[in-house]
Amino acid sequence: MDEGFIFGCSAQGRVALSILRLQHPKTTWFFIDENPEMLNKSINGARVAGGLDFLLTKKKPGMHIALGNPLVKRKIVQRCTALQVELIQAIHPSAVIAAEATIGAGAFIGAGAIINTDAVIGDYTLINTGVI
């Protein structure tokens, strides 16, 4: 993947950026944000490329949705599904995940998290730093 996108450039987005850079070091990451005042700003070295409509210019874009509010996140997931955006997992390398666990599409698993045997982490779920 040459380019990747993160929806939301607040604190959760910045943490996701850090994790995704570890997971995909050769990928150039961009933020997607619906706030027009953020357009072209650089946040932790990643440029805000535009809103979701920007993704229409990309062929098979991959994106992680970095929002903490589940109701807003659901709306963005629905829009991404309509745009055929692939949702990317963000999993910190220090997370311990049992081989028998199932991790859903677009899930976020923070540093030091532990996911035990037979756990099922649903699509777009946020497992924050240090959660067991």
PDB file of C-alpha atoms in Angstrom:
ATOM      1  CA  MET A   1       0.000   0.000   0.000  1.00  0.00           C
ATOM      2  CA  ASP A   2       1.573   3.262  -1.157  1.00  0.00           C
ATOM      3  CA  GLU A   3      -0.951   5.609   0.477  1.00  0.00           C
ATOM      4  CA  GLY A   4      -3.176   5.165   3.502  1.00  0.00           C
ATOM      5  CA  PHE A   5      -5.757   7.372   5.146  1.00  0.00           C
ATOM      6  CA  ILE A   6      -6.909   8.021   8.693  1.00  0.00           C
ATOM      7  CA  PHE A   7     -10.314   9.571   9.292  1.00  0.00           C
ATOM      8  CA  GLY A   8     -10.058  12.042  12.161  1.00  0.00           C
ATOM      9  CA  CYS A   9      -6.979  14.048  13.078  1.00  0.00           C
ATOM     10  CA  SER A  10      -7.624  14.573  16.791  1.00  0.00           C
ATOM     11  CA  ALA A  11      -5.835  12.663  19.561  1.00  0.00           C
ATOM     12  CA  GLN A  12      -7.190   9.250  18.505  1.00  0.00           C
ATOM     13  CA  GLY A  13      -6.084   9.909  14.925  1.00  0.00           C
ATOM     14  CA  ARG A  14      -2.582  10.872  16.011  1.00  0.00           C
ATOM     15  CA  VAL A  15      -2.230   7.670  18.047  1.00  0.00           C
ATOM     16  CA  ALA A  16      -3.519   5.637  15.087  1.00  0.00           C
ATOM     17  CA  LEU A  17      -0.987   7.387  12.820  1.00  0.00           C
ATOM     18  CA  SER A  18       1.844   6.340  15.120  1.00  0.00           C
ATOM     19  CA  ILE A  19       0.665   2.713  15.148  1.00  0.00           C
ATOM     20  CA  LEU A  20      -0.002   2.550  11.404  1.00  0.00           C
ATOM     21  CA  ARG A  21       3.473   3.906  10.671  1.00  0.00           C
ATOM     22  CA  LEU A  22       4.889   1.010  12.691  1.00  0.00           C
ATOM     23  CA  GLN A  23       2.673  -1.504  10.877  1.00  0.00           C
ATOM     24  CA  HIS A  24       3.202  -0.086   7.381  1.00  0.00           C
ATOM     25  CA  PRO A  25       6.513   1.820   7.376  1.00  0.00           C
ATOM     26  CA  LYS A  26       6.627   2.282   3.582  1.00  0.00           C
ATOM     27  CA  THR A  27       3.126   3.791   3.370  1.00  0.00           C
ATOM     28  CA  THR A  28       2.578   7.544   3.155  1.00  0.00           C
ATOM     29  CA  TRP A  29      -0.241   8.417   5.537  1.00  0.00           C
ATOM     30  CA  PHE A  30      -2.801  11.206   5.165  1.00  0.00           C
ATOM     31  CA  PHE A  31      -5.581  12.411   7.410  1.00  0.00           C
ATOM     32  CA  ILE A  32      -9.155  12.745   6.192  1.00  0.00           C
ATOM     33  CA  ASP A  33     -11.266  15.261   8.066  1.00  0.00           C
ATOM     34  CA  GLU A  34     -14.593  16.916   7.233  1.00  0.00           C
ATOM     35  CA  ASN A  35     -13.532  20.242   8.814  1.00  0.00           C
ATOM     36  CA  PRO A  36     -12.486  22.485   5.877  1.00  0.00           C
ATOM     37  CA  GLU A  37     -10.279  24.547   8.213  1.00  0.00           C
ATOM     38  CA  MET A  38      -7.987  21.520   8.584  1.00  0.00           C
ATOM     39  CA  LEU A  39      -7.385  21.091   4.833  1.00  0.00           C
ATOM     40  CA  ASN A  40      -3.672  20.869   3.941  1.00  0.00           C
ATOM     41  CA  LYS A  41      -2.521  21.251   7.537  1.00  0.00           C
ATOM     42  CA  SER A  42       0.289  18.949   8.643  1.00  0.00           C
ATOM     43  CA  ILE A  43      -0.253  16.991  11.846  1.00  0.00           C
ATOM     44  CA  ASN A  44       2.678  14.909  13.090  1.00  0.00           C
ATOM     45  CA  GLY A  45       4.026  14.906   9.544  1.00  0.00           C
ATOM     46  CA  ALA A  46       0.795  13.748   7.870  1.00  0.00           C
ATOM     47  CA  ARG A  47      -1.169  16.156   5.665  1.00  0.00           C
ATOM     48  CA  VAL A  48      -4.942  16.572   5.923  1.00  0.00           C
ATOM     49  CA  ALA A  49      -5.926  15.691   2.351  1.00  0.00           C
ATOM     50  CA  GLY A  50      -9.625  16.592   2.504  1.00  0.00           C
ATOM     51  CA  GLY A  51     -12.960  15.073   3.436  1.00  0.00           C
ATOM     52  CA  LEU A  52     -14.425  11.715   2.496  1.00  0.00           C
ATOM     53  CA  ASP A  53     -15.201  12.982  -1.011  1.00  0.00           C
ATOM     54  CA  PHE A  54     -11.431  13.173  -1.581  1.00  0.00           C
ATOM     55  CA  LEU A  55     -11.349   9.373  -1.460  1.00  0.00           C
ATOM     56  CA  LEU A  56     -13.444   9.273  -4.649  1.00  0.00           C
ATOM     57  CA  THR A  57     -10.265  10.281  -6.486  1.00  0.00           C
ATOM     58  CA  LYS A  58      -8.422   7.208  -5.180  1.00  0.00           C
ATOM     59  CA  LYS A  59      -8.526   3.661  -6.496  1.00  0.00           C
ATOM     60  CA  LYS A  60      -9.359   1.172  -3.695  1.00  0.00           C
ATOM     61  CA  PRO A  61      -8.339   3.444  -0.813  1.00  0.00           C
ATOM     62  CA  GLY A  62      -7.545   1.975   2.601  1.00  0.00           C
ATOM     63  CA  MET A  63      -8.498   3.888   5.722  1.00  0.00           C
ATOM     64  CA  HIS A  64      -8.604   3.581   9.493  1.00  0.00           C
ATOM     65  CA  ILE A  65     -11.426   5.423  11.241  1.00  0.00           C
ATOM     66  CA  ALA A  66      -9.951   7.022  14.364  1.00  0.00           C
ATOM     67  CA  LEU A  67     -12.978   8.282  16.239  1.00  0.00           C
ATOM     68  CA  GLY A  68     -13.937   7.570  19.838  1.00  0.00           C
ATOM     69  CA  ASN A  69     -17.639   8.427  19.527  1.00  0.00           C
ATOM     70  CA  PRO A  70     -19.358   5.207  18.398  1.00  0.00           C
ATOM     71  CA  LEU A  71     -22.419   6.957  16.917  1.00  0.00           C
ATOM     72  CA  VAL A  72     -20.344   9.255  14.718  1.00  0.00           C
ATOM     73  CA  LYS A  73     -18.030   6.359  13.867  1.00  0.00           C
ATOM     74  CA  ARG A  74     -20.993   4.259  12.679  1.00  0.00           C
ATOM     75  CA  LYS A  75     -22.085   7.032  10.293  1.00  0.00           C
ATOM     76  CA  ILE A  76     -18.573   7.295   8.852  1.00  0.00           C
ATOM     77  CA  VAL A  77     -18.365   3.493   8.488  1.00  0.00           C
ATOM     78  CA  GLN A  78     -21.637   3.548   6.534  1.00  0.00           C
ATOM     79  CA  ARG A  79     -20.314   6.264   4.224  1.00  0.00           C
ATOM     80  CA  CYS A  80     -17.032   4.384   3.741  1.00  0.00           C
ATOM     81  CA  THR A  81     -18.900   1.196   2.895  1.00  0.00           C
ATOM     82  CA  ALA A  82     -20.847   3.083   0.220  1.00  0.00           C
ATOM     83  CA  LEU A  83     -17.551   4.435  -1.171  1.00  0.00           C
ATOM     84  CA  GLN A  84     -16.007   0.911  -1.131  1.00  0.00           C
ATOM     85  CA  VAL A  85     -13.212   2.003   1.198  1.00  0.00           C
ATOM     86  CA  GLU A  86     -11.202  -0.837   2.749  1.00  0.00           C
ATOM     87  CA  LEU A  87     -11.081  -0.397   6.519  1.00  0.00           C
ATOM     88  CA  ILE A  88      -7.629  -1.017   7.992  1.00  0.00           C
ATOM     89  CA  GLN A  89      -6.831  -2.405  11.441  1.00  0.00           C
ATOM     90  CA  ALA A  90      -4.429  -0.437  13.641  1.00  0.00           C
ATOM     91  CA  ILE A  91      -2.720  -2.878  16.014  1.00  0.00           C
ATOM     92  CA  HIS A  92       0.235  -1.766  18.109  1.00  0.00           C
ATOM     93  CA  PRO A  93       3.155  -4.235  17.941  1.00  0.00           C
ATOM     94  CA  SER A  94       3.301  -4.461  21.754  1.00  0.00           C
ATOM     95  CA  ALA A  95      -0.283  -5.743  21.954  1.00  0.00           C
ATOM     96  CA  VAL A  96      -0.519  -9.412  22.901  1.00  0.00           C
ATOM     97  CA  ILE A  97      -3.151 -11.195  20.831  1.00  0.00           C
ATOM     98  CA  ALA A  98      -3.874 -14.890  21.261  1.00  0.00           C
ATOM     99  CA  ALA A  99      -3.737 -16.880  18.024  1.00  0.00           C
ATOM    100  CA  GLU A 100      -7.307 -18.046  18.677  1.00  0.00           C
ATOM    101  CA  ALA A 101      -8.694 -14.488  18.947  1.00  0.00           C
ATOM    102  CA  THR A 102     -10.671 -12.926  16.118  1.00  0.00           C
ATOM    103  CA  ILE A 103     -10.074  -9.264  15.257  1.00  0.00           C
ATOM    104  CA  GLY A 104     -12.625  -7.466  13.067  1.00  0.00           C
ATOM    105  CA  ALA A 105     -12.114  -5.065  10.167  1.00  0.00           C
ATOM    106  CA  GLY A 106     -10.961  -1.584  11.095  1.00  0.00           C
ATOM    107  CA  ALA A 107     -10.329  -2.485  14.751  1.00  0.00           C
ATOM    108  CA  PHE A 108      -7.914  -0.428  16.872  1.00  0.00           C
ATOM    109  CA  ILE A 109      -5.783  -2.210  19.486  1.00  0.00           C
ATOM    110  CA  GLY A 110      -3.502   0.057  21.495  1.00  0.00           C
ATOM    111  CA  ALA A 111      -0.090  -0.440  23.044  1.00  0.00           C
ATOM    112  CA  GLY A 112       0.099  -3.055  25.792  1.00  0.00           C
ATOM    113  CA  ALA A 113      -3.413  -4.381  25.219  1.00  0.00           C
ATOM    114  CA  ILE A 114      -3.969  -8.086  25.811  1.00  0.00           C
ATOM    115  CA  ILE A 115      -6.565 -10.047  23.840  1.00  0.00           C
ATOM    116  CA  ASN A 116      -7.014 -13.528  25.270  1.00  0.00           C
ATOM    117  CA  THR A 117      -7.896 -16.846  23.683  1.00  0.00           C
ATOM    118  CA  ASP A 118     -11.226 -17.088  21.837  1.00  0.00           C
ATOM    119  CA  ALA A 119     -11.956 -13.373  22.253  1.00  0.00           C
ATOM    120  CA  VAL A 120     -13.966 -11.861  19.409  1.00  0.00           C
ATOM    121  CA  ILE A 121     -13.210  -8.196  18.748  1.00  0.00           C
ATOM    122  CA  GLY A 122     -15.871  -6.817  16.418  1.00  0.00           C
ATOM    123  CA  ASP A 123     -15.437  -4.631  13.369  1.00  0.00           C
ATOM    124  CA  TYR A 124     -14.339  -1.029  14.117  1.00  0.00           C
ATOM    125  CA  THR A 125     -13.878  -1.762  17.841  1.00  0.00           C
ATOM    126  CA  LEU A 126     -11.571   0.441  19.893  1.00  0.00           C
ATOM    127  CA  ILE A 127      -9.404  -1.425  22.436  1.00  0.00           C
ATOM    128  CA  ASN A 128      -7.365   1.328  24.031  1.00  0.00           C
ATOM    129  CA  THR A 129      -3.848   1.328  25.487  1.00  0.00           C
ATOM    130  CA  GLY A 130      -3.277  -1.189  28.276  1.00  0.00           C
ATOM    131  CA  VAL A 131      -6.718  -2.821  28.096  1.00  0.00           C
ATOM    132  CA  ILE A 132      -6.899  -6.498  29.082  1.00  0.00           C
TER     133      ILE A 132
END
